Coordinates of C-alpha atoms and ligand atoms in Angstrom, one line a residue:
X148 CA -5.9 25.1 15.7
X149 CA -3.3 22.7 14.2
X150 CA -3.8 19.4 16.0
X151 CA -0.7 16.9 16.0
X152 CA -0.7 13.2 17.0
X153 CA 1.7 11.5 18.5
X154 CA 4.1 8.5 16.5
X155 CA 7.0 6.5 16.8
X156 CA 6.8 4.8 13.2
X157 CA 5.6 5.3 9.8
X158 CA 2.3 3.2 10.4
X159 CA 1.5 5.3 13.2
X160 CA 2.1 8.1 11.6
X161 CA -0.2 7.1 8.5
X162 CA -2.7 6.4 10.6
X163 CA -2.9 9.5 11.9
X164 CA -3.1 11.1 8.3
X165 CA -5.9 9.1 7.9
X166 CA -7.9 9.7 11.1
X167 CA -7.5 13.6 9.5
X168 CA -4.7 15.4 12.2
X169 CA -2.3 18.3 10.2
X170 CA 0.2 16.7 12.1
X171 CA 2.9 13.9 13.4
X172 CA 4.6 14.1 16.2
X173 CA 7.9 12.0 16.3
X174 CA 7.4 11.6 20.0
X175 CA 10.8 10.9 21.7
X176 CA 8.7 9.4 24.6
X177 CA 7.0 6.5 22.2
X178 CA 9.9 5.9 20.4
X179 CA 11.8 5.0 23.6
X180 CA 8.9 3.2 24.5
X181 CA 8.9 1.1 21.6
X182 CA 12.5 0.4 21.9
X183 CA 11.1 -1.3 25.5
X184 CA 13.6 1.7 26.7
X185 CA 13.1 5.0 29.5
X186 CA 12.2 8.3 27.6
X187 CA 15.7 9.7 29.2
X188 CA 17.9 10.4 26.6
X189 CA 19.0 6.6 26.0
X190 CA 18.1 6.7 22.3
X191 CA 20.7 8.5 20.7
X192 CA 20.0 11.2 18.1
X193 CA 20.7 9.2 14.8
X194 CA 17.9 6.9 16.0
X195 CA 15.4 9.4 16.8
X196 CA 16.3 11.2 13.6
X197 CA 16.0 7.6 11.6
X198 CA 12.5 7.1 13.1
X199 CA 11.4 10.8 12.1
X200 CA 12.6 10.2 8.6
X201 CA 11.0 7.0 8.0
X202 CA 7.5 8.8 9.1
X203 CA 8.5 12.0 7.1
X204 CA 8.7 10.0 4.2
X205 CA 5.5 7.9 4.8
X206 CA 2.9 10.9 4.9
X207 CA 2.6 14.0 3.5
X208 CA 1.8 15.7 6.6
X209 CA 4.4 17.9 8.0
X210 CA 5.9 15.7 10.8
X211 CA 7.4 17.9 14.2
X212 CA 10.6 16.4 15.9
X213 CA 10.7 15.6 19.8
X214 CA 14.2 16.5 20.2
X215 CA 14.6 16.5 23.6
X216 CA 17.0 18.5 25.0
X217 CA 19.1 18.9 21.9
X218 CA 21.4 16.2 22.3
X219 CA 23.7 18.3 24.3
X220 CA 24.9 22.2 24.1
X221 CA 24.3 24.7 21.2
X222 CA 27.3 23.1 18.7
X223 CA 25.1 19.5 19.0
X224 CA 22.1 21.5 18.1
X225 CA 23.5 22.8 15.0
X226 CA 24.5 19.3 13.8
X227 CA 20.8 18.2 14.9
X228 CA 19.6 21.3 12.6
X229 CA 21.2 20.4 9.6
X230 CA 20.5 16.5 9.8
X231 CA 16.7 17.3 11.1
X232 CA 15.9 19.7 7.8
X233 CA 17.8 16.9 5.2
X234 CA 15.8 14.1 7.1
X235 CA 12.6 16.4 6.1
X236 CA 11.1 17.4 9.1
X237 CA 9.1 20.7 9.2
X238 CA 9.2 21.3 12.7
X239 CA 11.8 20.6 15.4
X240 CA 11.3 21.2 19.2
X241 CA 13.9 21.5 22.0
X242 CA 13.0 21.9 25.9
X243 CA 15.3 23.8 28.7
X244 CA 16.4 20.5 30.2
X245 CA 19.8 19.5 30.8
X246 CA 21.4 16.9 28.4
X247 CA 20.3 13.6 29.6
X248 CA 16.7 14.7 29.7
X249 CA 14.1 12.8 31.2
X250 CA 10.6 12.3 30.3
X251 CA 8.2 15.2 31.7
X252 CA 5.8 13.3 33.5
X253 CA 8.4 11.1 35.7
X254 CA 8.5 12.3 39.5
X255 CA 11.8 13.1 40.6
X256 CA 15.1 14.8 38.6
X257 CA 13.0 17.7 36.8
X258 CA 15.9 19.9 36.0
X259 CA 16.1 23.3 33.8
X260 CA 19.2 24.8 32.3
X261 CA 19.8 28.3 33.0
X262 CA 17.6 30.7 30.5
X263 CA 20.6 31.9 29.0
X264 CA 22.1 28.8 27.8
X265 CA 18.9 27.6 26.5
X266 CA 18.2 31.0 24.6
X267 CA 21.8 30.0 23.0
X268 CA 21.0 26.8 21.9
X269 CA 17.8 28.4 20.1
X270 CA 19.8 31.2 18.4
X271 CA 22.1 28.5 16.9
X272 CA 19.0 26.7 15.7
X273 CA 18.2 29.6 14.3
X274 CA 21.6 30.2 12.8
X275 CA 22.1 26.3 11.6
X276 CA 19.0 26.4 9.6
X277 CA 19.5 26.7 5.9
X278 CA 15.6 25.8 5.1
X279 CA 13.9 29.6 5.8
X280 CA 10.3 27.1 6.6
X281 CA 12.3 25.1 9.3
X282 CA 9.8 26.0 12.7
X283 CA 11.7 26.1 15.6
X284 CA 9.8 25.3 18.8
X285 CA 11.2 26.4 22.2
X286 CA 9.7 24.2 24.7
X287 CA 9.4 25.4 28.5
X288 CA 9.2 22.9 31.6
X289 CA 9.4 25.5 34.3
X290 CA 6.0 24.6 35.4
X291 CA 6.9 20.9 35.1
X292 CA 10.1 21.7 37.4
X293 CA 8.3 23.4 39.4
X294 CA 9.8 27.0 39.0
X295 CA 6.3 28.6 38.8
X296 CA 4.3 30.6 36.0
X297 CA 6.3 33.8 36.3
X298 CA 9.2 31.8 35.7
X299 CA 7.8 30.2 32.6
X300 CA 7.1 33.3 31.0
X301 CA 10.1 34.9 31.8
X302 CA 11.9 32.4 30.1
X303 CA 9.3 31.9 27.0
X304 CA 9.9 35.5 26.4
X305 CA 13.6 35.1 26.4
X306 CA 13.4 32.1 23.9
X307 CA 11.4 34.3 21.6
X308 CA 13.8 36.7 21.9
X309 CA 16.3 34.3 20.8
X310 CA 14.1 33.6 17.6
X311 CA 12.0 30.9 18.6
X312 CA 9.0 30.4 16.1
X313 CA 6.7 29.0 18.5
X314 CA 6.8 28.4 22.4
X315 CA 5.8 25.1 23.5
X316 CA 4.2 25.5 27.3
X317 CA 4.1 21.9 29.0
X318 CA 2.4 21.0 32.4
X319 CA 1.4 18.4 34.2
X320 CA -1.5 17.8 36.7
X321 CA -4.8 17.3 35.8
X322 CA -6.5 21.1 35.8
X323 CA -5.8 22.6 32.8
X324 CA -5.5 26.6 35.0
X325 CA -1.6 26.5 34.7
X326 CA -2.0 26.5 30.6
X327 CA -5.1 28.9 30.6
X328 CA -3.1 31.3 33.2
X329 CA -0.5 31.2 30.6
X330 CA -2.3 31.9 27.6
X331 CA -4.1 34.7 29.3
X332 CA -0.6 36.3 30.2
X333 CA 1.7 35.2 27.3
X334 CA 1.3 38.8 25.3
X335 CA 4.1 37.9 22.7
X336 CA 2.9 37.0 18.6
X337 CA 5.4 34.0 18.7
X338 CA 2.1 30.9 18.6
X339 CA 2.3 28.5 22.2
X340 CA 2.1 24.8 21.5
X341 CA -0.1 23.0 24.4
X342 CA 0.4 19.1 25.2
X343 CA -2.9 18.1 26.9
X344 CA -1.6 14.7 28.1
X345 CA -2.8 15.0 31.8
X346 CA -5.0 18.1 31.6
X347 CA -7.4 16.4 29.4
X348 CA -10.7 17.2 30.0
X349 CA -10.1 20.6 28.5
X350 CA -11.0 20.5 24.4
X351 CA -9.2 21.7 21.5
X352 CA -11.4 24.3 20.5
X353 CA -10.9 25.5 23.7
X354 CA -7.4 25.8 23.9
X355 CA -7.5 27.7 20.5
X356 CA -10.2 30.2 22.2
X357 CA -7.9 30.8 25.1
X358 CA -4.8 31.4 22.2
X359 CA -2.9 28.2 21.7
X360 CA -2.2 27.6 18.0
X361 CA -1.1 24.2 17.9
X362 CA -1.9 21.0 20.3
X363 CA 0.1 17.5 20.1
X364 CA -1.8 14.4 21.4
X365 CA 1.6 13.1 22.2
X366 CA 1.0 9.6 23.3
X367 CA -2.2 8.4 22.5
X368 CA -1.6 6.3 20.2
X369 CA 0.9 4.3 22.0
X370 CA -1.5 3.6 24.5
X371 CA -4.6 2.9 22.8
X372 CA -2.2 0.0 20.9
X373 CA -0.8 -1.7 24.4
X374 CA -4.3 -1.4 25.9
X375 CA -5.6 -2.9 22.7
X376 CA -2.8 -5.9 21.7
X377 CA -2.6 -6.9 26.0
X378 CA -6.4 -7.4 25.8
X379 CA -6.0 -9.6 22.2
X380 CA -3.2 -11.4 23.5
X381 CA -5.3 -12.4 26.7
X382 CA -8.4 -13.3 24.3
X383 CA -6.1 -15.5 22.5
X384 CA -4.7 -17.3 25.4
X385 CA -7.9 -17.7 27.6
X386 CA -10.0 -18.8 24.1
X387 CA -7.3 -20.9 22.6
X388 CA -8.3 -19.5 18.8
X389 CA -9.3 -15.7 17.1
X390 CA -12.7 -16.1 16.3
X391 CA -13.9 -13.8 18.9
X392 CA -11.7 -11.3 18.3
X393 CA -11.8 -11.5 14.4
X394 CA -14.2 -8.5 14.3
X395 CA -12.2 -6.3 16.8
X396 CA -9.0 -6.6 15.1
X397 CA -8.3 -4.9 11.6
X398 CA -8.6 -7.4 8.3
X399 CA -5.3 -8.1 6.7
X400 CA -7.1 -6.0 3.8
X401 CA -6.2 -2.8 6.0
X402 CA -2.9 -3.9 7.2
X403 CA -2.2 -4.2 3.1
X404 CA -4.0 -1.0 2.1
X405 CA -1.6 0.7 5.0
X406 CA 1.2 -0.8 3.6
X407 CA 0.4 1.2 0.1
X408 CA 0.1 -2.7 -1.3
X409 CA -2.3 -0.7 -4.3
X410 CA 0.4 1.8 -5.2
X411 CA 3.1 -1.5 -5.0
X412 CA 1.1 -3.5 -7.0
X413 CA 0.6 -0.9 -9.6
X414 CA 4.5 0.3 -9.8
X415 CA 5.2 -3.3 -10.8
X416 CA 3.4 -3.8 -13.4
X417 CA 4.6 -0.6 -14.9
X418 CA 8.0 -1.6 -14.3
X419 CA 8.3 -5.1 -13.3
X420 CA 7.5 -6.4 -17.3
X421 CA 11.1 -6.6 -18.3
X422 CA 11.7 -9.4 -16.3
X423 CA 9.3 -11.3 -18.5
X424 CA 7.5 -12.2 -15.8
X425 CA 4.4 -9.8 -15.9
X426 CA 2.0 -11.5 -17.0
X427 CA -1.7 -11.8 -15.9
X428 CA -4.6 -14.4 -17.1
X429 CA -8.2 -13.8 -17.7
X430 CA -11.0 -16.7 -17.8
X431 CA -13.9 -15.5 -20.2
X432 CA -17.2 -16.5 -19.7
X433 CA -17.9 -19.6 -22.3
X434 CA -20.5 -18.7 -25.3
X435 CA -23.9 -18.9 -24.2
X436 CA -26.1 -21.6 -23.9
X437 CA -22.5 -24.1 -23.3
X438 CA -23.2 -26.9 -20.7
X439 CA -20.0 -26.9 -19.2
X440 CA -19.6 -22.5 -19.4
X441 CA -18.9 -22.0 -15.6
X442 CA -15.2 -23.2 -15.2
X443 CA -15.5 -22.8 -11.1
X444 CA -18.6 -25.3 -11.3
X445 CA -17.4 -27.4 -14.1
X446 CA -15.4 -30.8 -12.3
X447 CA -12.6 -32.6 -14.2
X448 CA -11.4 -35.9 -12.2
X449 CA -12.1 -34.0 -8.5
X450 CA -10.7 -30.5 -9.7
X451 CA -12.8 -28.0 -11.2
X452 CA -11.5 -26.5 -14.6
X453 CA -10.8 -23.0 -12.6
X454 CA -8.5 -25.0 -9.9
X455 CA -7.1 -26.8 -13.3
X456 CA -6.1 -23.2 -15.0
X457 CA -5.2 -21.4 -12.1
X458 CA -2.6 -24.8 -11.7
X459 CA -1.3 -24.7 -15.2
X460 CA -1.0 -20.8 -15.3
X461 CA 1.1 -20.5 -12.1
X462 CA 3.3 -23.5 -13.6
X463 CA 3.8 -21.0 -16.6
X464 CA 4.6 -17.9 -14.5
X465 CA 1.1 -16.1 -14.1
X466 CA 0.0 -15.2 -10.8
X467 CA -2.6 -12.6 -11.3
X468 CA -6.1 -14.5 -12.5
X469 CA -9.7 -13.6 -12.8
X470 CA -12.4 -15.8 -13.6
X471 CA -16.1 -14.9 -14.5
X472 CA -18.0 -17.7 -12.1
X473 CA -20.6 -18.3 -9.6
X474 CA -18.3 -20.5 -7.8
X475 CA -17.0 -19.9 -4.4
X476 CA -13.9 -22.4 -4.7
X477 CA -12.7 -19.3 -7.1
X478 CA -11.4 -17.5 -4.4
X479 CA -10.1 -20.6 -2.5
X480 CA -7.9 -21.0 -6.1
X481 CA -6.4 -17.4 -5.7
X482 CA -8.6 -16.1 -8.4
X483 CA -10.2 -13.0 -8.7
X484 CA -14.1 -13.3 -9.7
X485 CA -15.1 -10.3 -12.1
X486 CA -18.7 -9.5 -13.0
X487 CA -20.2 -12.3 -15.7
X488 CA -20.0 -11.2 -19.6
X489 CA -17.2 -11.0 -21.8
X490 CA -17.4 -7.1 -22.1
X491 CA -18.1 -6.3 -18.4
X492 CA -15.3 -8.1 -17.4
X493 CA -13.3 -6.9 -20.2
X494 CA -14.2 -4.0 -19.1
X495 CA -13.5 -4.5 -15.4
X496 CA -9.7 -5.1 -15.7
X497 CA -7.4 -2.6 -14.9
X498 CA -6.3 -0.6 -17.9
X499 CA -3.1 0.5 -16.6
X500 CA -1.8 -2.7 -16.8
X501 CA 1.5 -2.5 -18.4
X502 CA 2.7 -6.6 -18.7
X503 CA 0.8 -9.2 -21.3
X504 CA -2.7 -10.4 -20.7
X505 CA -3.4 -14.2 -21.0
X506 CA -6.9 -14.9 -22.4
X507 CA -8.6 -18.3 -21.9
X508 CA -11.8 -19.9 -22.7
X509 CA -13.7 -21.0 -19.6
X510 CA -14.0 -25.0 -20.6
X511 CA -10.3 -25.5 -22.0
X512 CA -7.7 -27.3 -20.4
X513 CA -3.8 -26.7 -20.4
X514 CA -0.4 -28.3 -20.3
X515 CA 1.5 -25.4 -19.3
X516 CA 4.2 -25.7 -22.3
X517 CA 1.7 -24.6 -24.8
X518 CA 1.2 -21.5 -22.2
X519 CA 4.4 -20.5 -21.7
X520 CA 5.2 -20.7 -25.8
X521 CA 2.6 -18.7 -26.3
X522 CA 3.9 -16.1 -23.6
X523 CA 7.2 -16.5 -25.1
X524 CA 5.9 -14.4 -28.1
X525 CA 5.7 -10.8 -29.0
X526 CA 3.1 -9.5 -31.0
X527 CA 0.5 -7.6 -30.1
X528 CA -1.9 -10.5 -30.4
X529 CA -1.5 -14.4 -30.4
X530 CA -3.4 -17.2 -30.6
X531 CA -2.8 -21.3 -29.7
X532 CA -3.9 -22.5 -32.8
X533 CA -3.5 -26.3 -33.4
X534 CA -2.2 -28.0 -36.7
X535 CA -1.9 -31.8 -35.1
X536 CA -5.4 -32.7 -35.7
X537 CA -8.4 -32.2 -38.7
X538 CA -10.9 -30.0 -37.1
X539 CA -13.0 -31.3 -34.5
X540 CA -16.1 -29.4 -36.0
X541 CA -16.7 -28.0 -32.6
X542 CA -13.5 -25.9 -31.4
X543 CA -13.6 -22.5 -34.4
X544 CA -11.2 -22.9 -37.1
X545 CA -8.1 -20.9 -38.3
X546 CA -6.7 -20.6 -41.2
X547 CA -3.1 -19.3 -41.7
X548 CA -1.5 -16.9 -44.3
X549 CA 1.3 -20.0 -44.6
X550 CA 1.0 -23.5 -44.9
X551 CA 2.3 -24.5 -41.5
X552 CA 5.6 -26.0 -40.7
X553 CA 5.4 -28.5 -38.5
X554 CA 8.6 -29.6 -36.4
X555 CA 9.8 -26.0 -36.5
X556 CA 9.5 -23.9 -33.9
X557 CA 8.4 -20.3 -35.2
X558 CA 8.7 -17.1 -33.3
X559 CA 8.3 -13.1 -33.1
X560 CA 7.6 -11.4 -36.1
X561 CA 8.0 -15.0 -38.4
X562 CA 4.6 -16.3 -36.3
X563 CA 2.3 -17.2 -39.2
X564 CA -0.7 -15.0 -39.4
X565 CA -4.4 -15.8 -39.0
X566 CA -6.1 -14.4 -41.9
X567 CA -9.8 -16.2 -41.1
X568 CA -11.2 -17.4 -37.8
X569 CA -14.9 -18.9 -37.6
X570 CA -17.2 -20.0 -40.1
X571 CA -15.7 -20.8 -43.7
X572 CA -11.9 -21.0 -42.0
X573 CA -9.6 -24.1 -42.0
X574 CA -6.1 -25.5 -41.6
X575 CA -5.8 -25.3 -37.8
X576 CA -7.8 -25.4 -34.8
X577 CA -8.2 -22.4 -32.1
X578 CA -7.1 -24.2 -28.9
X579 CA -9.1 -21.1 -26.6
X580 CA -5.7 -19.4 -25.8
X581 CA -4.3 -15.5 -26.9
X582 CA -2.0 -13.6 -25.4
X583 CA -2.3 -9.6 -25.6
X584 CA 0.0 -7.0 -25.4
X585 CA -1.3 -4.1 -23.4
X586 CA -2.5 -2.7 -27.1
X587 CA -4.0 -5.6 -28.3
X588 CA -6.0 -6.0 -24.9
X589 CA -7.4 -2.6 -25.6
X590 CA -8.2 -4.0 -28.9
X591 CA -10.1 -7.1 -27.2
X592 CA -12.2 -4.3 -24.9
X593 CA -12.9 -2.2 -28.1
X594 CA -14.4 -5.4 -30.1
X595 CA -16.3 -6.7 -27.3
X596 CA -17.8 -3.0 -26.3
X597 CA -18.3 -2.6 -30.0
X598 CA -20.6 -5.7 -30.1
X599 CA -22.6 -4.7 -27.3
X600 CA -22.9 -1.0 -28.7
X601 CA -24.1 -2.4 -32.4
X602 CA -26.7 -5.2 -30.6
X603 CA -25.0 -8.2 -31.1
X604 CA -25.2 -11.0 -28.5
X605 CA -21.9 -10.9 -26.1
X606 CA -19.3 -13.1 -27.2
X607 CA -16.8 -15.7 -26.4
X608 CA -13.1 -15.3 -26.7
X609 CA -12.9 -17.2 -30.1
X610 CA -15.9 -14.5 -31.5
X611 CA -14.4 -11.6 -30.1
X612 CA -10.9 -12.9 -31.7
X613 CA -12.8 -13.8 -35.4
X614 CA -14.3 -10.2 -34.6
X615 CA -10.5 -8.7 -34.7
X616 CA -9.4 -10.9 -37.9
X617 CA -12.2 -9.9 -39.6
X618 CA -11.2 -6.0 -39.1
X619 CA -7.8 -6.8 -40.0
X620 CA -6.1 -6.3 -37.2
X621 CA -2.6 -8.4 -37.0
X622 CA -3.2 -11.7 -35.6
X623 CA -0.9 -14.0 -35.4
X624 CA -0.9 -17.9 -34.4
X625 CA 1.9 -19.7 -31.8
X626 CA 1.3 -23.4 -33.2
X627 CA 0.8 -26.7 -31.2
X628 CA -0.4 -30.3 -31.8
X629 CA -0.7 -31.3 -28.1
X630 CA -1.0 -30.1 -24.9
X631 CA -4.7 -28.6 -24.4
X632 CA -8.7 -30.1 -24.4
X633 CA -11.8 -28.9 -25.0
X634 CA -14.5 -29.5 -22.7
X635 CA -18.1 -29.3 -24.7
X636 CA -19.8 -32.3 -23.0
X637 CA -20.3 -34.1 -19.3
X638 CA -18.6 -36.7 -21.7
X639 CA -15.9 -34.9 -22.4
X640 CA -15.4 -33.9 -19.0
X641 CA -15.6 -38.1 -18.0
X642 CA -13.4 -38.8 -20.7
X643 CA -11.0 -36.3 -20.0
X644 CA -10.9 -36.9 -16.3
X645 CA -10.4 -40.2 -16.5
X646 CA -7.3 -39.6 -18.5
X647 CA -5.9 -37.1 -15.8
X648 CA -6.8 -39.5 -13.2
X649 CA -4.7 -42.1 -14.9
X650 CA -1.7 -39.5 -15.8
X651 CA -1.8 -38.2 -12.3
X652 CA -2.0 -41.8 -11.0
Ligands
SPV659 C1 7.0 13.1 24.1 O1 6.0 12.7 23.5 O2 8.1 12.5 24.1 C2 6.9 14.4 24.8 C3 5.6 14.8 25.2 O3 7.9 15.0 24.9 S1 5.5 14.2 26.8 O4 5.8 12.8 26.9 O5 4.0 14.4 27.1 O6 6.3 15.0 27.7
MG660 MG1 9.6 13.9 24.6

């Protein structure tokens, strides 16, 4: 049995995809209905055949066409042929009506067309389609007219006749005999389509055990959605907030994932880098046994270092930022919290990632000038490396392949290189930046999973970084003299702050 659910846009029709049918069904009756408009033929056929589209191109489930009544004699269903199969559609269904239909179920002007015309229209389907898959369905609404079952076969065998793939019986009434009578007398191999809207205590599977091939839940959907947003609209009104509703209504997260957000997201960073825009940041974990290594839980003058980087980052362009914390005010900043450790989180970033990665230490603090210089640059690896000041003793040391140059601004492939980081090095201070192209990131993962395979405690930024220098990989330094602090002690952080406070002031 190949079970279709009713549509009448692309989310609908995803959704049912999801839920598992074969199936869509462009439904001409919730399509109208969504247009707050009588399933009668008020819709014209490019809107109909816009709506179709749009849900042909969001699934890959074949999606079959309500198409009324053809949109008028056998020379409009032509036209509607040739639009239909270049909109996509695998399946198109036409019903003996009289052009302006009107919806099946409404009491009152039930008319049919005489057999032979309809047969007509169905040959010139036939004869319009260039696509040899195309199905045609012939749909029959002599019980709905009330013309009687011998009627309804009649015709059904004259619209096979004509080349109809499939027949498409419809009834209304709540016993399901009328179908099952058909079925048992319908002797043809062309497969009959059932519509269960009214007769629906009978089930699926046994539909398909008295011969129906295919069944379309036509309008389900539609309802299920106005009984559900009438009774949220109420809650909201009568409760005057969401809270009780919350659970009942679907997260944002779904609303995103059926928006193919994931897919999006990952299209732009493949393509979106050009702009110069792409760039993401990463907060690693400070060294082990640091007082201050938790940058959600460390607070500078009433901000925690986290809030303060996720600031200075967006002020140099970065939008994408994960942090290794504990620290629930993460999230409230935008960021994303990975698992703790260098080379788990290393590890936990997405690999496809196609724009530059932004590393920071977890208790540094930023202009954003520095930032965006260093993003600025093109190699596959840079660090901030400071020249304004004789080494701290406490942030690692550089030292450079070239004396440095201060005043000048040096760039691209002129960016002097690191030749020593760490212990013994000297000349400049690491101010806990690097930017990484998507190679030198994998770099960064490889020397971090590389300490962890050989033993060796997992590292900080600065380590992993001496770790690459000391394998010769190109390293190169974008050099400052301002515009960054290290946060070691509660001093610090005191001192610091109190300096913000006043510049903020
Ligand atoms: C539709 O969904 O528009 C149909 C099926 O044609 S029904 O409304 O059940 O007649
Ligand atoms: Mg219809």
């Amino acid at each position: 049995m190949i079970r279709i659910a009713g549509a009448h846009n692309p989310l609908g029709a995803r959704l049912a995809e999801r839920a598992g049918f074969d199936g869509v069904w462009s439904s001409g009756l919730e399509i109208s209905a969504s247009h707050g408009l009588p399933d009668a033929d008020i819709l014209t056929m490019s809107e109909l055949l816009a709506t179709a589209r749009s849900m042909a191109m969001a699934v890959d489930l074949p999606v079959v066409a309500d198409c009324d009544a053809g949109y008028g004699n056998a020379s409009n269903v032509m036209h509607m042929i040739r639009q239909y199969e270049a909109a996509g559609i695998a399946a198109v269904s036409i019903e003996d009506k009289p052009f302006p239909k009107l919806n099946s179920f409404v009491p009152g002007r039930q008319e049919l067309v005489p057999t032979d015309e309809f047969a007509g229209k169905i040959a010139a389907a036939k004869a319009a389609q260039r696509d040899p898959d195309l199905i045609v369905i012939a749909r029959i609404e002599a019980l709905i007219a009330g013309w009687g079952m011998a009627e309804a076969l009649r015709r059904g065998e004259a619209y096979a006749e004509a080349g109809a793939d499939a027949v498409l019986i419809h009834a209304k009434g709540d016993s399901p005999e009328p179908i099952l009578t058909f079925l048992e007398r319908w002797r043809l191999p062309v497969p009959v389509v059932v519509v269960p809207t009214t007769y629906h205590t009978i089930s699926a599977d046994e539909l398909y055990r008295a011969g129906a091939k295919m069944v379309i839940y036509a309008n389900q959907g539609l309802r299920a959605s106005i009984t559900a947003i009438s009774d949220t609209f109420a809650a909201i009104l009568r409760d005057g907030r969401t809270t009780g509703i919350e659970t009942r209504i679907a997260p944002l997260s779904t609303v995103f994932d059926l928006q193919g957000l994931a897919r999006f997201q990952q299209e732009e960073s493949r393509f979106l880098h050009r702009t110069g825009q792409q760039a993401r940041a990463l907060v690693l974990p400070g060294d082990t046994g640091s007082e201050l290594a938790d940058p959600g839980t460390t607070t500078v003058a009433g901000a925690t270092v986290l809030e303060r980087q996720a600031g200075t980052l967006r002020r140099a362009g970065v939008q994408d930022i994960s942090a290794c914390t504990d620290a629930a005010t993460a999230t409230a900043a935008g960021v994303t919290v990975r698992p703790a450790g260098a080379a788990e989180m290393l590890a936990a970033m997405e690999e496809q990632f196609h724009g530059r990665t932004i590393v920071l230490a977890s208790h540094v603090l930023f202009d954003p000038a520095p930032l965006r210089q260093l993003l600025a640059d093109t190699p596959d690896i840079a660090v901030l490396a400071d020249i304004g000041q004789p080494a701290s003793g406490t942030a690692p040391s550089i030292t450079l392949d070239a004396p440095p140059v201060i005043g000048r601004r040096l760039s691209g492939d002129r960016l002097p290189r690191v030749v020593a980081m760490g212990a013994g090095a000297s000349g400049a201070e690491f101010a806990g930046a690097a930017v990484l192209s998507p190679k030198g990131f994998a770099a960064l993962r490889d020397a971090a999973a590389a300490r962890r395979a050989d033993g060796r405690p997992d590292a900080g930024l600065a380590d992993l970084l001496g770790d690459l220098v000391a394998s010769d990989w190109p390293v190169h330094a974008v050099l400052v003299t301002a515009g960054w602090a290290e946060l070691i002690s509660a001093d610090d952080a005191d001192r610091i702050g109190e300096h913000l406070t006043r510049e903020e002031a």
